[in-house]
CSV table of C-alpha atoms (C1' of nucleotides) in Angstrom, one decimal:
chain,number,residue,atom,x,y,z
A,1,UNK,CA,-78.1,-178.2,177.0
A,2,UNK,CA,-75.1,-176.3,176.3
A,3,UNK,CA,-72.3,-176.6,173.8
A,4,UNK,CA,-70.4,-175.0,171.0
A,5,UNK,CA,-72.4,-173.0,168.6
A,6,UNK,CA,-72.2,-174.7,165.2
A,7,UNK,CA,-70.6,-172.8,162.5
A,8,UNK,CA,-72.4,-174.7,159.9
A,9,UNK,CA,-75.6,-174.0,158.0
A,10,UNK,CA,-78.4,-176.7,158.4
A,11,UNK,CA,-81.0,-176.3,155.8
A,12,UNK,CA,-82.5,-179.3,157.6
A,13,UNK,CA,-81.2,-181.0,160.7
A,14,UNK,CA,-82.3,-184.7,160.7
A,15,UNK,CA,-81.2,-187.2,163.2
A,16,UNK,CA,-81.0,-190.9,162.9
A,17,UNK,CA,-81.1,-192.6,166.2
A,18,UNK,CA,-80.1,-196.3,166.1
A,19,UNK,CA,-80.0,-198.5,169.2
A,20,UNK,CA,-76.9,-200.5,169.4
A,21,UNK,CA,-77.6,-204.4,169.5
A,22,UNK,CA,-81.0,-203.5,170.7
A,23,UNK,CA,-82.5,-206.9,171.8
A,24,UNK,CA,-79.3,-207.9,173.6
A,25,UNK,CA,-79.0,-204.4,175.2
A,26,UNK,CA,-82.6,-204.7,176.6
A,27,UNK,CA,-81.6,-208.0,178.1
A,28,UNK,CA,-78.7,-206.6,179.6
A,29,UNK,CA,-80.6,-203.5,180.9
A,30,UNK,CA,-83.1,-205.8,182.6
A,31,UNK,CA,-80.6,-208.2,183.8
A,32,UNK,CA,-77.5,-206.3,185.1
A,33,UNK,CA,-75.3,-209.5,185.7
A,34,UNK,CA,-75.6,-210.0,181.8
A,35,UNK,CA,-73.6,-206.8,181.4
A,36,UNK,CA,-70.0,-207.3,179.9
A,37,UNK,CA,-71.0,-210.8,178.8
A,38,UNK,CA,-71.8,-212.2,175.3
A,39,UNK,CA,-75.5,-212.2,175.0
A,40,UNK,CA,-77.5,-213.5,171.9
A,41,UNK,CA,-81.1,-213.6,171.2
A,42,UNK,CA,-83.1,-215.8,168.8
A,43,UNK,CA,-83.0,-218.9,170.5
A,44,UNK,CA,-86.5,-219.8,169.6
A,45,UNK,CA,-85.9,-219.7,165.9
A,46,UNK,CA,-82.3,-221.1,166.0
A,47,UNK,CA,-81.0,-218.1,164.3
A,48,UNK,CA,-79.2,-215.1,166.0
A,49,UNK,CA,-81.5,-212.0,166.1
A,50,UNK,CA,-79.1,-209.8,168.0
A,51,UNK,CA,-75.7,-210.2,169.5
A,52,UNK,CA,-74.2,-208.0,172.3
A,53,UNK,CA,-71.0,-206.3,171.3
A,54,UNK,CA,-69.2,-208.6,173.6
A,55,UNK,CA,-70.7,-211.5,171.4
A,56,UNK,CA,-69.9,-209.5,168.2
A,57,UNK,CA,-66.2,-209.5,169.2
A,58,UNK,CA,-66.2,-213.2,169.3
A,59,UNK,CA,-67.2,-213.4,165.6
A,60,UNK,CA,-71.0,-213.8,166.3
A,61,UNK,CA,-73.2,-212.3,163.6
A,62,UNK,CA,-76.8,-211.7,162.9
A,63,UNK,CA,-78.4,-214.7,160.9
A,64,UNK,CA,-75.8,-217.2,162.4
A,65,UNK,CA,-77.1,-220.5,163.7
A,66,UNK,CA,-77.4,-221.1,167.3
A,67,UNK,CA,-75.5,-224.2,167.4
A,68,UNK,CA,-72.5,-222.5,165.7
A,69,UNK,CA,-72.7,-219.8,168.3
A,70,UNK,CA,-72.3,-222.5,170.9
A,71,UNK,CA,-69.3,-223.9,169.0
A,72,UNK,CA,-67.4,-220.5,168.9
A,73,UNK,CA,-68.6,-219.1,172.2
A,74,UNK,CA,-69.4,-221.8,174.6
A,75,UNK,CA,-70.2,-219.3,177.4
A,76,UNK,CA,-72.5,-217.2,175.4
A,77,UNK,CA,-75.8,-216.5,177.1
A,78,UNK,CA,-78.6,-217.5,174.4
A,79,UNK,CA,-82.0,-216.2,175.1
A,80,UNK,CA,-85.4,-216.4,173.3
A,81,UNK,CA,-86.3,-213.0,171.8
A,82,UNK,CA,-88.9,-211.4,173.9
A,83,UNK,CA,-90.4,-208.9,171.5
A,84,UNK,CA,-93.1,-207.6,174.1
A,85,UNK,CA,-90.4,-206.5,176.2
A,86,UNK,CA,-88.4,-204.8,173.5
A,87,UNK,CA,-91.5,-203.1,172.3
A,88,UNK,CA,-91.9,-201.3,175.5
A,89,UNK,CA,-88.3,-200.3,175.5
A,90,UNK,CA,-88.8,-199.0,172.1
A,91,UNK,CA,-92.1,-197.0,173.0
A,92,UNK,CA,-90.2,-195.5,175.9
A,93,UNK,CA,-87.3,-194.6,173.5
A,94,UNK,CA,-89.7,-192.9,171.2
A,95,UNK,CA,-91.3,-190.9,174.1
A,96,UNK,CA,-87.9,-189.6,175.1
A,97,UNK,CA,-87.2,-188.5,171.5
A,98,UNK,CA,-90.7,-186.7,171.3
A,99,UNK,CA,-89.6,-184.4,174.3
A,100,UNK,CA,-87.0,-182.9,171.9
A,101,UNK,CA,-89.2,-182.6,168.7
A,102,UNK,CA,-92.6,-183.6,167.7
A,103,UNK,CA,-91.3,-184.7,164.3
A,104,UNK,CA,-90.3,-188.4,165.2
A,105,UNK,CA,-90.6,-191.2,162.7
A,106,UNK,CA,-90.8,-194.5,164.3
A,107,UNK,CA,-88.8,-196.3,161.6
A,108,UNK,CA,-88.5,-199.7,163.1
A,109,UNK,CA,-88.4,-201.2,166.6
A,110,UNK,CA,-84.9,-199.9,167.2
A,111,UNK,CA,-84.5,-196.9,164.9
A,112,UNK,CA,-85.9,-193.4,164.7
A,113,UNK,CA,-85.6,-190.4,162.6
A,114,UNK,CA,-86.1,-186.9,164.2
A,115,UNK,CA,-86.4,-183.6,162.3
A,116,UNK,CA,-84.7,-180.8,164.7
A,117,UNK,CA,-84.8,-178.1,162.0
A,118,UNK,CA,-85.3,-174.7,163.5
A,119,UNK,CA,-84.8,-176.1,167.1
A,120,UNK,CA,-81.4,-174.7,167.9
A,121,UNK,CA,-82.4,-171.1,168.6
A,122,UNK,CA,-85.3,-171.9,170.9
A,123,UNK,CA,-83.0,-174.2,172.8
A,124,UNK,CA,-80.0,-171.8,172.4
A,125,UNK,CA,-77.6,-174.7,171.6
A,126,UNK,CA,-76.3,-176.5,168.5
A,127,UNK,CA,-77.9,-179.6,167.1
A,128,UNK,CA,-75.1,-181.5,168.2
A,129,UNK,CA,-75.7,-180.7,171.7
A,130,UNK,CA,-79.3,-181.6,171.3
A,131,UNK,CA,-78.2,-185.1,170.1
A,132,UNK,CA,-75.8,-185.4,173.0
A,133,UNK,CA,-78.7,-184.7,175.3
A,134,UNK,CA,-80.9,-187.2,173.9
A,135,UNK,CA,-78.2,-189.9,173.8
A,136,UNK,CA,-77.6,-189.1,177.4
A,137,UNK,CA,-81.3,-189.2,178.4
A,138,UNK,CA,-81.7,-192.7,176.8
A,139,UNK,CA,-78.7,-194.0,178.6
A,140,UNK,CA,-79.8,-192.7,181.9
A,141,UNK,CA,-83.6,-193.7,181.6
A,142,UNK,CA,-83.4,-196.9,179.8
A,143,UNK,CA,-79.8,-198.1,180.3
A,144,UNK,CA,-79.6,-198.4,176.5
A,145,UNK,CA,-76.8,-197.2,174.2
A,146,UNK,CA,-77.7,-195.5,170.9
A,147,UNK,CA,-75.7,-194.2,168.0
A,148,UNK,CA,-76.8,-190.9,166.5
A,149,UNK,CA,-76.2,-189.4,163.0
A,150,UNK,CA,-77.0,-185.9,162.2
A,151,UNK,CA,-77.2,-184.4,158.7
A,152,UNK,CA,-79.1,-182.6,156.2
A,153,UNK,CA,-81.0,-185.5,154.7
A,154,UNK,CA,-82.1,-188.9,156.0
A,155,UNK,CA,-79.9,-191.0,153.7
A,156,UNK,CA,-76.8,-189.1,155.0
A,157,UNK,CA,-78.0,-189.2,158.6
A,158,UNK,CA,-78.1,-193.0,158.2
A,159,UNK,CA,-74.7,-193.2,157.1
A,160,UNK,CA,-73.7,-190.9,160.0
A,161,UNK,CA,-75.2,-193.0,162.7
A,162,UNK,CA,-73.2,-196.0,161.6
A,163,UNK,CA,-70.0,-194.1,161.4
A,164,UNK,CA,-69.3,-194.4,165.1
A,165,UNK,CA,-70.9,-197.4,166.5
A,166,UNK,CA,-71.8,-198.2,169.3
A,167,UNK,CA,-72.4,-195.2,171.3
A,168,UNK,CA,-71.1,-192.6,169.0
A,169,UNK,CA,-72.5,-189.2,167.6
A,170,UNK,CA,-71.5,-188.1,164.2
A,171,UNK,CA,-72.5,-184.7,162.6
A,172,UNK,CA,-72.0,-184.5,158.7
A,173,UNK,CA,-72.9,-180.9,157.7
A,174,UNK,CA,-73.5,-180.1,154.0
A,175,UNK,CA,-70.0,-178.9,153.3
A,176,UNK,CA,-68.3,-182.1,154.6
A,177,UNK,CA,-70.6,-184.7,153.0
A,178,UNK,CA,-68.0,-185.7,150.3
A,179,UNK,CA,-65.4,-186.6,153.1
A,180,UNK,CA,-67.7,-189.2,154.4
A,181,UNK,CA,-69.2,-190.7,151.1
A,182,UNK,CA,-65.6,-191.3,150.0
A,183,UNK,CA,-65.4,-194.1,152.5
A,184,UNK,CA,-68.8,-195.8,152.0
A,185,UNK,CA,-69.1,-198.5,149.5
A,186,UNK,CA,-72.2,-198.2,147.2
A,187,UNK,CA,-74.0,-201.3,148.7
A,188,UNK,CA,-73.8,-199.7,152.2
A,189,UNK,CA,-76.1,-196.8,151.2
A,190,UNK,CA,-79.5,-197.0,152.6
A,191,UNK,CA,-81.8,-198.1,149.7
A,192,UNK,CA,-79.2,-199.5,147.5
A,193,UNK,CA,-79.3,-203.3,147.6
A,194,UNK,CA,-77.0,-206.0,146.0
A,195,UNK,CA,-78.6,-205.8,142.6
A,196,UNK,CA,-78.3,-202.0,142.1
A,197,UNK,CA,-74.8,-202.1,143.7
A,198,UNK,CA,-73.7,-204.7,141.1
A,199,UNK,CA,-75.3,-202.5,138.3
A,200,UNK,CA,-73.4,-199.4,139.5
A,201,UNK,CA,-70.1,-201.4,139.7
A,202,UNK,CA,-70.6,-202.3,136.0
A,203,UNK,CA,-70.2,-198.4,135.4
A,204,UNK,CA,-67.3,-198.4,137.6
A,205,UNK,CA,-69.0,-196.8,140.5
A,206,UNK,CA,-67.6,-198.2,143.7
A,207,UNK,CA,-68.2,-195.6,146.4
A,208,UNK,CA,-71.1,-193.5,147.5
A,209,UNK,CA,-69.0,-190.4,146.5
A,210,UNK,CA,-68.6,-191.7,142.9
A,211,UNK,CA,-72.4,-192.4,142.8
A,212,UNK,CA,-73.2,-188.9,144.1
A,213,UNK,CA,-70.8,-187.3,141.5
A,214,UNK,CA,-72.4,-188.8,138.5
A,215,UNK,CA,-74.5,-186.4,136.6
A,216,UNK,CA,-78.2,-186.3,136.5
A,217,UNK,CA,-78.6,-187.5,133.0
A,218,UNK,CA,-76.7,-190.6,133.9
A,219,UNK,CA,-79.0,-191.2,136.8
A,220,UNK,CA,-82.1,-190.6,134.8
A,221,UNK,CA,-81.0,-192.9,132.2
A,222,UNK,CA,-80.1,-195.9,134.2
A,223,UNK,CA,-82.0,-195.8,137.4
A,224,UNK,CA,-85.6,-195.8,138.4
A,225,UNK,CA,-87.2,-193.4,140.9
A,226,UNK,CA,-86.2,-194.8,144.2
A,227,UNK,CA,-82.5,-194.7,143.3
A,228,UNK,CA,-82.7,-191.3,141.9
A,229,UNK,CA,-84.2,-190.0,145.2
A,230,UNK,CA,-81.4,-191.7,146.9
A,231,UNK,CA,-78.9,-190.0,144.7
A,232,UNK,CA,-80.6,-186.6,145.3
A,233,UNK,CA,-80.3,-187.3,149.1
A,234,UNK,CA,-76.6,-188.0,148.7
A,235,UNK,CA,-76.2,-184.6,147.1
A,236,UNK,CA,-77.7,-183.0,150.2
A,237,UNK,CA,-81.2,-182.4,148.7
A,238,UNK,CA,-83.8,-183.6,151.2
A,239,UNK,CA,-86.4,-185.7,149.4
A,240,UNK,CA,-87.5,-188.1,152.1
A,241,UNK,CA,-89.5,-186.4,154.9
A,242,UNK,CA,-89.6,-187.4,158.4
A,243,UNK,CA,-93.0,-188.9,158.6
A,244,UNK,CA,-94.5,-188.5,162.2
A,245,UNK,CA,-97.6,-190.5,161.5
A,246,UNK,CA,-97.7,-193.7,163.4
A,247,UNK,CA,-98.2,-196.8,161.5
A,248,UNK,CA,-101.3,-198.5,163.0
A,249,UNK,CA,-102.4,-200.9,160.3
A,250,UNK,CA,-101.2,-203.3,157.6
A,251,UNK,CA,-101.6,-203.5,153.9
A,252,UNK,CA,-100.6,-207.1,153.8
A,253,UNK,CA,-100.1,-209.9,156.4
A,254,UNK,CA,-97.9,-212.9,155.5
A,255,UNK,CA,-97.0,-216.1,157.1
A,256,UNK,CA,-94.2,-218.4,155.8
A,257,UNK,CA,-92.3,-221.3,157.0
A,258,UNK,CA,-89.1,-223.1,156.0
A,259,UNK,CA,-88.9,-226.7,156.5
A,260,UNK,CA,-86.1,-229.4,155.9
A,261,UNK,CA,-85.7,-231.6,154.1
A,262,UNK,CA,-87.5,-230.0,150.9
A,263,UNK,CA,-90.5,-231.9,149.9
A,264,UNK,CA,-92.8,-232.4,147.1
A,265,UNK,CA,-95.3,-234.3,148.9
A,266,UNK,CA,-98.9,-232.9,148.1
A,267,UNK,CA,-100.5,-233.5,151.5
A,268,UNK,CA,-97.6,-232.2,153.5
A,269,UNK,CA,-97.4,-229.0,151.3
A,270,UNK,CA,-101.1,-228.4,151.6
A,271,UNK,CA,-100.8,-228.9,155.4
A,272,UNK,CA,-97.9,-226.2,155.8
A,273,UNK,CA,-100.0,-223.8,153.5
A,274,UNK,CA,-103.1,-224.4,155.5
A,275,UNK,CA,-101.0,-223.7,158.8
A,276,UNK,CA,-99.7,-220.5,157.2
A,277,UNK,CA,-103.2,-219.5,156.3
A,278,UNK,CA,-104.5,-220.1,159.8
A,279,UNK,CA,-101.5,-218.1,161.3
A,280,UNK,CA,-102.1,-215.2,159.0
A,281,UNK,CA,-105.9,-215.1,159.6
A,282,UNK,CA,-105.3,-215.2,163.4
A,283,UNK,CA,-103.0,-212.0,163.2
A,284,UNK,CA,-105.6,-210.4,160.8
A,285,UNK,CA,-108.4,-211.2,163.1
A,286,UNK,CA,-106.3,-209.8,166.1
A,287,UNK,CA,-106.1,-206.5,164.2
A,288,UNK,CA,-109.7,-206.5,163.3
A,289,UNK,CA,-108.8,-206.7,159.5
A,290,UNK,CA,-110.3,-208.6,156.7
A,291,UNK,CA,-108.6,-209.5,153.3
A,292,UNK,CA,-109.8,-208.8,149.9
A,293,UNK,CA,-107.3,-211.1,148.3
A,294,UNK,CA,-104.9,-213.9,149.0
A,295,UNK,CA,-101.5,-214.9,147.6
A,296,UNK,CA,-100.3,-218.4,147.9
A,297,UNK,CA,-96.6,-219.1,147.2
A,298,UNK,CA,-94.0,-221.8,147.2
A,299,UNK,CA,-90.1,-221.5,147.3
A,300,UNK,CA,-88.1,-224.2,145.6
A,301,UNK,CA,-85.0,-225.7,146.9
A,302,UNK,CA,-82.9,-223.4,144.8
A,303,UNK,CA,-84.7,-220.3,146.2
A,304,UNK,CA,-87.0,-219.7,143.2
A,305,UNK,CA,-90.5,-218.3,144.3
A,306,UNK,CA,-93.7,-218.8,142.3
A,307,UNK,CA,-97.0,-217.7,143.5
A,308,UNK,CA,-100.5,-216.8,142.5
A,309,UNK,CA,-102.7,-214.0,143.7
A,310,UNK,CA,-106.6,-214.5,144.0
A,311,UNK,CA,-109.4,-212.2,144.6
A,312,UNK,CA,-111.9,-213.3,147.3
A,313,UNK,CA,-115.7,-213.2,146.8
A,314,UNK,CA,-116.0,-211.0,150.0
A,315,UNK,CA,-113.6,-209.9,152.6
A,316,UNK,CA,-112.6,-212.6,155.0
A,317,UNK,CA,-110.1,-213.6,157.7
A,318,UNK,CA,-111.5,-217.0,158.2
A,319,UNK,CA,-109.6,-220.1,157.2
A,320,UNK,CA,-112.5,-222.5,156.6
A,321,UNK,CA,-113.7,-219.9,153.8
A,322,UNK,CA,-110.1,-219.3,152.5
A,323,UNK,CA,-109.0,-222.9,152.4
A,324,UNK,CA,-110.5,-223.5,148.9
A,325,UNK,CA,-108.1,-220.8,147.7
A,326,UNK,CA,-105.1,-222.7,148.9
A,327,UNK,CA,-106.3,-225.7,147.2
A,328,UNK,CA,-106.9,-223.8,143.9
A,329,UNK,CA,-103.8,-221.6,144.0
A,330,UNK,CA,-101.6,-224.7,144.9
A,331,UNK,CA,-103.0,-226.6,141.9
A,332,UNK,CA,-101.9,-223.7,139.7
A,333,UNK,CA,-98.3,-223.3,140.9
A,334,UNK,CA,-97.3,-226.8,142.2
A,335,UNK,CA,-94.8,-228.6,140.0
A,336,UNK,CA,-94.4,-232.3,141.4
A,337,UNK,CA,-90.9,-232.6,139.9
A,338,UNK,CA,-89.7,-229.5,142.0
A,339,UNK,CA,-88.7,-229.9,145.7
A,340,UNK,CA,-89.8,-227.1,148.0
A,341,UNK,CA,-88.2,-225.7,151.0
A,342,UNK,CA,-90.9,-223.1,152.0
A,343,UNK,CA,-94.5,-222.3,151.6
A,344,UNK,CA,-96.3,-219.1,152.3
A,345,UNK,CA,-99.5,-217.3,152.4
A,346,UNK,CA,-100.1,-213.4,152.1
A,347,UNK,CA,-103.4,-211.8,152.9
A,348,UNK,CA,-103.7,-208.7,150.8
A,349,UNK,CA,-106.1,-205.7,150.4
A,350,UNK,CA,-106.6,-205.7,154.1
A,351,UNK,CA,-109.4,-203.4,155.4
A,352,UNK,CA,-110.9,-202.9,159.0
A,353,UNK,CA,-113.7,-205.2,159.5
A,354,UNK,CA,-116.1,-202.5,160.4
A,355,UNK,CA,-115.6,-200.7,157.1
A,356,UNK,CA,-116.7,-203.8,155.0
A,357,UNK,CA,-119.7,-203.1,153.0
A,358,UNK,CA,-121.8,-206.0,151.9
A,359,UNK,CA,-123.5,-206.4,148.5
A,360,UNK,CA,-127.0,-207.6,148.1
A,361,UNK,CA,-125.6,-210.8,146.8
A,362,UNK,CA,-123.5,-211.6,149.9
A,363,UNK,CA,-125.0,-214.1,152.3
A,364,UNK,CA,-124.9,-211.9,155.3
A,365,UNK,CA,-126.2,-214.7,157.6
A,366,UNK,CA,-123.2,-216.9,156.5
A,367,UNK,CA,-120.8,-214.2,157.2
A,368,UNK,CA,-122.3,-213.6,160.6
A,369,UNK,CA,-122.0,-217.1,161.5
A,370,UNK,CA,-118.4,-217.3,160.3
A,371,UNK,CA,-117.8,-214.3,162.7
A,372,UNK,CA,-119.3,-216.2,165.6
A,373,UNK,CA,-117.5,-219.4,164.9
A,374,UNK,CA,-114.1,-217.8,164.8
A,375,UNK,CA,-115.0,-215.6,167.8
A,376,UNK,CA,-115.2,-218.8,169.7
A,377,UNK,CA,-112.1,-220.3,168.0
A,378,UNK,CA,-110.0,-217.2,169.1
A,379,UNK,CA,-111.4,-217.5,172.8
A,380,UNK,CA,-110.6,-221.2,172.9
A,381,UNK,CA,-107.2,-220.5,171.5
A,382,UNK,CA,-106.7,-217.7,174.1
A,383,UNK,CA,-107.4,-220.0,176.8
A,384,UNK,CA,-105.9,-223.4,175.5
A,385,UNK,CA,-103.1,-222.1,173.3
A,386,UNK,CA,-102.9,-221.4,169.6
A,387,UNK,CA,-104.0,-223.9,167.1
A,388,UNK,CA,-106.3,-225.7,169.8
A,389,UNK,CA,-108.8,-225.9,166.9
A,390,UNK,CA,-107.6,-226.1,163.3
A,391,UNK,CA,-108.6,-227.0,159.8
A,392,UNK,CA,-107.9,-230.8,159.5
A,393,UNK,CA,-105.9,-230.3,156.3
A,394,UNK,CA,-103.2,-228.6,158.5
A,395,UNK,CA,-103.1,-231.6,160.8
A,396,UNK,CA,-99.7,-232.8,159.3
A,397,UNK,CA,-98.3,-229.5,160.3
A,398,UNK,CA,-99.7,-229.2,163.7
A,399,UNK,CA,-98.6,-232.7,164.9
A,400,UNK,CA,-95.0,-231.5,164.6
A,401,UNK,CA,-95.2,-227.8,164.7
A,402,UNK,CA,-91.3,-227.9,164.7
A,403,UNK,CA,-90.6,-230.9,162.8
A,404,UNK,CA,-89.3,-228.5,160.4
A,405,UNK,CA,-85.8,-228.5,161.1
A,406,UNK,CA,-84.6,-231.7,162.4
A,407,UNK,CA,-87.0,-234.4,161.3
A,408,UNK,CA,-86.3,-236.1,158.1
A,409,UNK,CA,-89.5,-238.0,157.8
A,410,UNK,CA,-92.9,-236.7,157.2
A,411,UNK,CA,-94.8,-239.6,158.2
A,412,UNK,CA,-96.4,-239.6,161.6
A,413,UNK,CA,-97.7,-242.0,164.2
A,414,UNK,CA,-101.4,-242.5,164.2
A,415,UNK,CA,-101.6,-242.5,168.0
A,416,UNK,CA,-100.3,-238.9,167.9
A,417,UNK,CA,-103.0,-237.8,165.7
A,418,UNK,CA,-105.1,-235.9,168.4
A,419,UNK,CA,-102.5,-234.9,170.9
A,420,UNK,CA,-100.8,-231.5,171.2
A,421,UNK,CA,-97.3,-230.8,171.9
A,422,UNK,CA,-97.8,-231.3,175.6
A,423,UNK,CA,-100.0,-234.3,175.4
A,424,UNK,CA,-103.1,-232.2,175.6
A,425,UNK,CA,-106.1,-233.4,173.7
A,426,UNK,CA,-106.7,-231.7,170.3
A,427,UNK,CA,-109.6,-231.8,168.0
A,428,UNK,CA,-108.9,-232.1,164.3
A,429,UNK,CA,-112.1,-230.8,162.8
A,430,UNK,CA,-112.8,-231.9,159.4
A,431,UNK,CA,-113.0,-229.0,157.1
A,432,UNK,CA,-116.6,-229.1,156.4
A,433,UNK,CA,-117.7,-229.5,160.0
A,434,UNK,CA,-116.2,-226.3,161.1
A,435,UNK,CA,-119.1,-224.7,159.0
A,436,UNK,CA,-121.9,-224.2,161.3
B,1,DT,C1',-74.7,-212.8,153.6
B,2,DC,C1',-74.8,-219.9,151.2
B,3,DT,C1',-79.9,-217.6,152.5
B,4,DG,C1',-85.4,-216.8,158.6
B,5,DG,C1',-89.5,-214.1,158.6
B,6,DG,C1',-92.4,-209.9,157.9
B,7,DG,C1',-93.2,-205.8,155.5
B,8,DT,C1',-93.3,-201.6,151.7
B,9,DC,C1',-93.0,-199.4,147.4
B,10,DC,C1',-92.2,-199.1,142.2
B,11,DT,C1',-92.4,-200.5,137.3
B,12,DA,C1',-93.8,-202.7,133.0
B,13,DG,C1',-97.1,-204.5,130.5
B,14,DG,C1',-101.9,-205.9,129.2
B,15,DA,C1',-106.9,-205.1,129.3
B,16,DC,C1',-110.2,-201.9,128.5
B,17,DC,C1',-112.3,-197.6,127.6
B,18,DC,C1',-113.1,-193.3,125.3
C,1,DT,C1',-113.1,-202.4,108.8
C,2,DC,C1',-108.8,-199.9,109.6
C,3,DT,C1',-107.1,-196.2,111.8
C,4,DG,C1',-104.9,-192.5,116.0
C,5,DG,C1',-103.9,-191.2,120.7
C,6,DG,C1',-104.5,-191.3,125.5
C,7,DG,C1',-106.0,-192.4,130.1
C,8,DT,C1',-106.9,-195.5,134.0
C,9,DC,C1',-106.7,-199.8,136.4
C,10,DC,C1',-105.0,-204.2,137.4
C,11,DT,C1',-101.5,-207.8,137.9
C,12,DA,C1',-96.9,-209.9,138.3
C,13,DG,C1',-92.6,-209.3,139.6
C,14,DG,C1',-88.5,-207.1,141.3
C,15,DA,C1',-85.9,-204.7,144.8
C,16,DC,C1',-85.2,-203.2,149.2
C,17,DC,C1',-85.7,-202.7,154.3
C,18,DC,C1',-85.2,-204.3,159.4
DNA sequence: TCTGGGGTCCTAGGACCC
DNA sequence: TCTGGGGTCCTAGGACCC
């Protein structure tokens, strides 16, 4: 690693490494003949999850419908997202970063922060050269292009990495921050969303620089803690540390599903919620977690959410125990005169199953039975597919797992009742029979 | 941004307790 | 019974992120 010696002072040197069109790039790396061609992932959901730069040039964006992609770009290659594979790329990417500094924050599947502070002397080169070496290693070893930002706080490093995308490196020393902030609209700042941007605009603040230049009394008067912190970061004061702890558990697990057309049919909505519950519980059990609470929510046609949180009698990740909360919660929040487009379930207060303490009043035998039942359910699902066994109230959602989307009719044919998507026999256990 | 799915953190306000 | 003042915990809801 050699390069020009930096003339700037770096109170902290923080990198933001951001992979370019990550999912699409992984596909192109695995499949060289996809290179140079418009590649899109997200086929399974019907929505673009990632678009290669070739596809972006044709006007394809994240969140766009797949059928629109076909219209504007008939030779686009449309692939389902393969998260397992992308996660492997991600792991390798983080490994490479850790060769340069132990302070690596795995921010998301395709982004990381790296704290390089103090590493230029031992390496006898500038921070910029370290960034170049990192970018080079990732390109060589993974065939993936990343954009890198280098600055003295995370918020500004984020701005820097976006500055020359794809494949760029941008260093913003403390003395030059204002030159960059001048060109950034407030809503493009990490941590400032549409609501806060609208508020700031009311005060005539349009750019990141105008925001940074506001005095502290204004900021304290009008903004809450998260935005005050962003303001400090924009002014070069490092508030957000690079957090090297790996995230290995969840505080909440949620499952939600949108369906069209919107519905106010009681049984249909209960079926959706029950399936949400089953999916959330499957994920919780896979991570060895039990929930202490549950939230049931509905989203109306005009995007209004209502929900209710309930505390469980004892920690659980078992749909047959939790089903009663679906019924109870639904009863509280359902308004038959509204049409709903989405249902969802959130498991809250998650704790590792082995840490659960049972009180004298808990029926430990019953808990153990439940564990055994779901142990078998999970094994069967592993062998025969998800939802091989399900609670009968979710039947309506299991007959047409994807009826959401194109079917206008919620009725179903009786002959299909006990058949899975591929004609396999399915068992719809009545709710009370799953209890052993 | 005419809107899919899965997360995190913060705040205001009420209940309850000295 | 009315009166202070202050702390903690919980809940509902908002806002933001990828």
